[in-house]
PDB file of C-alpha atoms in Angstrom:
ATOM      1  CA  ALA A1487      -2.703 -10.576  -9.268  1.00  0.00           C
ATOM      2  CA  LYS A1488       0.915 -11.311 -10.070  1.00  0.00           C
ATOM      3  CA  ASN A1489       2.785 -10.916 -13.294  1.00  0.00           C
ATOM      4  CA  GLU A1490       6.551 -11.248 -13.415  1.00  0.00           C
ATOM      5  CA  ASN A1491       6.857  -9.596 -16.821  1.00  0.00           C
ATOM      6  CA  ASP A1492       5.599  -6.274 -15.497  1.00  0.00           C
ATOM      7  CA  VAL A1493       8.793  -5.405 -13.637  1.00  0.00           C
ATOM      8  CA  ILE A1494      12.199  -5.227 -15.265  1.00  0.00           C
ATOM      9  CA  LEU A1495      15.157  -5.584 -12.914  1.00  0.00           C
ATOM     10  CA  PHE A1496      18.614  -5.246 -14.419  1.00  0.00           C
ATOM     11  CA  PRO A1497      21.211  -6.442 -14.466  1.00  0.00           C
ATOM     12  CA  ASN A1498      20.388  -9.792 -12.872  1.00  0.00           C
ATOM     13  CA  PRO A1499      22.479 -11.160 -11.282  1.00  0.00           C
ATOM     14  CA  ILE A1500      23.934  -7.958  -9.847  1.00  0.00           C
ATOM     15  CA  GLU A1501      27.553  -7.588  -8.868  1.00  0.00           C
ATOM     16  CA  GLN A1502      27.861  -6.627  -5.209  1.00  0.00           C
ATOM     17  CA  GLY A1503      28.227  -2.853  -4.899  1.00  0.00           C
ATOM     18  CA  SER A1504      26.568  -2.111  -8.236  1.00  0.00           C
ATOM     19  CA  PRO A1505      23.300  -0.168  -8.214  1.00  0.00           C
ATOM     20  CA  ILE A1506      20.070  -2.136  -8.106  1.00  0.00           C
ATOM     21  CA  GLN A1507      17.863  -0.820 -10.900  1.00  0.00           C
ATOM     22  CA  PHE A1508      14.302  -1.725 -11.705  1.00  0.00           C
ATOM     23  CA  ARG A1509      11.378  -0.247 -13.527  1.00  0.00           C
ATOM     24  CA  LEU A1510       7.786  -1.025 -14.316  1.00  0.00           C
ATOM     25  CA  ASN A1511       6.977  -2.056 -17.851  1.00  0.00           C
ATOM     26  CA  ASP A1512       3.744  -0.060 -17.872  1.00  0.00           C
ATOM     27  CA  PRO A1513       4.560   3.631 -18.441  1.00  0.00           C
ATOM     28  CA  ASP A1514       1.123   4.635 -17.127  1.00  0.00           C
ATOM     29  CA  ILE A1515       2.000   3.513 -13.596  1.00  0.00           C
ATOM     30  CA  ALA A1516       3.909   6.351 -11.969  1.00  0.00           C
ATOM     31  CA  GLN A1517       3.312   5.626  -8.294  1.00  0.00           C
ATOM     32  CA  PHE A1518       4.203   2.441  -6.431  1.00  0.00           C
ATOM     33  CA  ASP A1519       5.634   1.016  -3.217  1.00  0.00           C
ATOM     34  CA  TYR A1520       8.531  -1.398  -3.213  1.00  0.00           C
ATOM     35  CA  GLN A1521      10.415  -3.555  -0.779  1.00  0.00           C
ATOM     36  CA  ILE A1522      13.351  -5.933  -0.988  1.00  0.00           C
ATOM     37  CA  LEU A1523      13.278  -9.072   1.135  1.00  0.00           C
ATOM     38  CA  ASP A1524      16.087 -11.477   1.913  1.00  0.00           C
ATOM     39  CA  MET A1525      15.754 -15.257   1.738  1.00  0.00           C
ATOM     40  CA  ALA A1526      14.342 -15.368   5.270  1.00  0.00           C
ATOM     41  CA  GLY A1527      11.582 -12.946   4.269  1.00  0.00           C
ATOM     42  CA  LYS A1528      13.027 -10.044   6.235  1.00  0.00           C
ATOM     43  CA  VAL A1529      12.476  -6.602   4.703  1.00  0.00           C
ATOM     44  CA  ILE A1530      15.878  -5.092   3.891  1.00  0.00           C
ATOM     45  CA  VAL A1531      14.723  -1.878   2.249  1.00  0.00           C
ATOM     46  CA  MET A1532      11.391  -0.301   1.454  1.00  0.00           C
ATOM     47  CA  GLY A1533      10.317   2.842  -0.285  1.00  0.00           C
ATOM     48  CA  SER A1534       7.775   4.600  -2.454  1.00  0.00           C
ATOM     49  CA  VAL A1535       7.954   6.245  -5.833  1.00  0.00           C
ATOM     50  CA  ILE A1536       5.777   9.059  -7.160  1.00  0.00           C
ATOM     51  CA  ASP A1537       5.835  10.500 -10.700  1.00  0.00           C
ATOM     52  CA  GLN A1538       8.281   7.957 -12.089  1.00  0.00           C
ATOM     53  CA  ASN A1539       8.402   4.256 -12.914  1.00  0.00           C
ATOM     54  CA  PHE A1540      12.139   3.747 -12.396  1.00  0.00           C
ATOM     55  CA  VAL A1541      14.191   3.158  -9.246  1.00  0.00           C
ATOM     56  CA  GLU A1542      17.945   3.040  -8.777  1.00  0.00           C
ATOM     57  CA  LEU A1543      19.206   1.992  -5.350  1.00  0.00           C
ATOM     58  CA  ASP A1544      22.823   2.602  -4.388  1.00  0.00           C
ATOM     59  CA  MET A1545      23.244   0.141  -1.579  1.00  0.00           C
ATOM     60  CA  ILE A1546      25.473  -2.777  -0.794  1.00  0.00           C
ATOM     61  CA  LEU A1547      23.604  -5.993  -0.092  1.00  0.00           C
ATOM     62  CA  SER A1548      25.182  -9.213   1.085  1.00  0.00           C
ATOM     63  CA  VAL A1549      25.757 -11.903  -1.510  1.00  0.00           C
ATOM     64  CA  GLY A1550      22.601 -13.988  -1.904  1.00  0.00           C
ATOM     65  CA  VAL A1551      19.135 -14.202  -3.392  1.00  0.00           C
ATOM     66  CA  TYR A1552      16.521 -11.514  -2.771  1.00  0.00           C
ATOM     67  CA  THR A1553      12.919 -10.830  -3.706  1.00  0.00           C
ATOM     68  CA  LEU A1554      11.752  -7.481  -4.996  1.00  0.00           C
ATOM     69  CA  GLU A1555       8.072  -6.836  -4.249  1.00  0.00           C
ATOM     70  CA  ILE A1556       6.182  -3.983  -5.877  1.00  0.00           C
ATOM     71  CA  ARG A1557       2.631  -2.927  -5.062  1.00  0.00           C
ATOM     72  CA  TYR A1558       0.500  -0.414  -6.881  1.00  0.00           C
ATOM     73  CA  GLU A1559      -3.107   0.344  -7.727  1.00  0.00           C
ATOM     74  CA  ASP A1560      -4.159  -0.200 -11.308  1.00  0.00           C
ATOM     75  CA  TYR A1561      -6.559   2.094 -13.146  1.00  0.00           C
ATOM     76  CA  LEU A1562      -9.510   0.180 -11.674  1.00  0.00           C
ATOM     77  CA  GLY A1563      -8.250   0.788  -8.148  1.00  0.00           C
ATOM     78  CA  ASP A1564      -7.261  -2.841  -7.601  1.00  0.00           C
ATOM     79  CA  GLU A1565      -4.007  -3.536  -5.794  1.00  0.00           C
ATOM     80  CA  VAL A1566      -1.446  -5.357  -7.905  1.00  0.00           C
ATOM     81  CA  GLU A1567       1.596  -7.093  -6.435  1.00  0.00           C
ATOM     82  CA  LEU A1568       4.632  -7.945  -8.520  1.00  0.00           C
ATOM     83  CA  GLN A1569       7.519 -10.119  -7.397  1.00  0.00           C
ATOM     84  CA  GLU A1570      10.919 -10.579  -8.975  1.00  0.00           C
ATOM     85  CA  LYS A1571      13.807 -12.614  -7.581  1.00  0.00           C
ATOM     86  CA  PHE A1572      17.351 -11.394  -8.079  1.00  0.00           C
ATOM     87  CA  MET A1573      20.810 -12.425  -7.030  1.00  0.00           C
ATOM     88  CA  ILE A1574      23.799 -10.501  -5.675  1.00  0.00           C
ATOM     89  CA  TYR A1575      27.183 -12.078  -6.361  1.00  0.00           C
TER      90      TYR A1575
END
């Protein structure tokens, strides 16, 4: 299942050197895995979050378009994958 409205990534586009911030819209989800992929599909960064629904990454990415992927289990135990594209300028 995919739903682009479930993840909020801001600002977008992001100025190079600024923190990359994103959060899940659903406050009940407090554990998820995330990864950022470049245009070639290569994983640039990956991580996991427990007991929060907000991530702030202080990292400098090259200018370009990236995809944020988030995976978590919903309350039924089904895996949900969210994708959000963002741009570094």
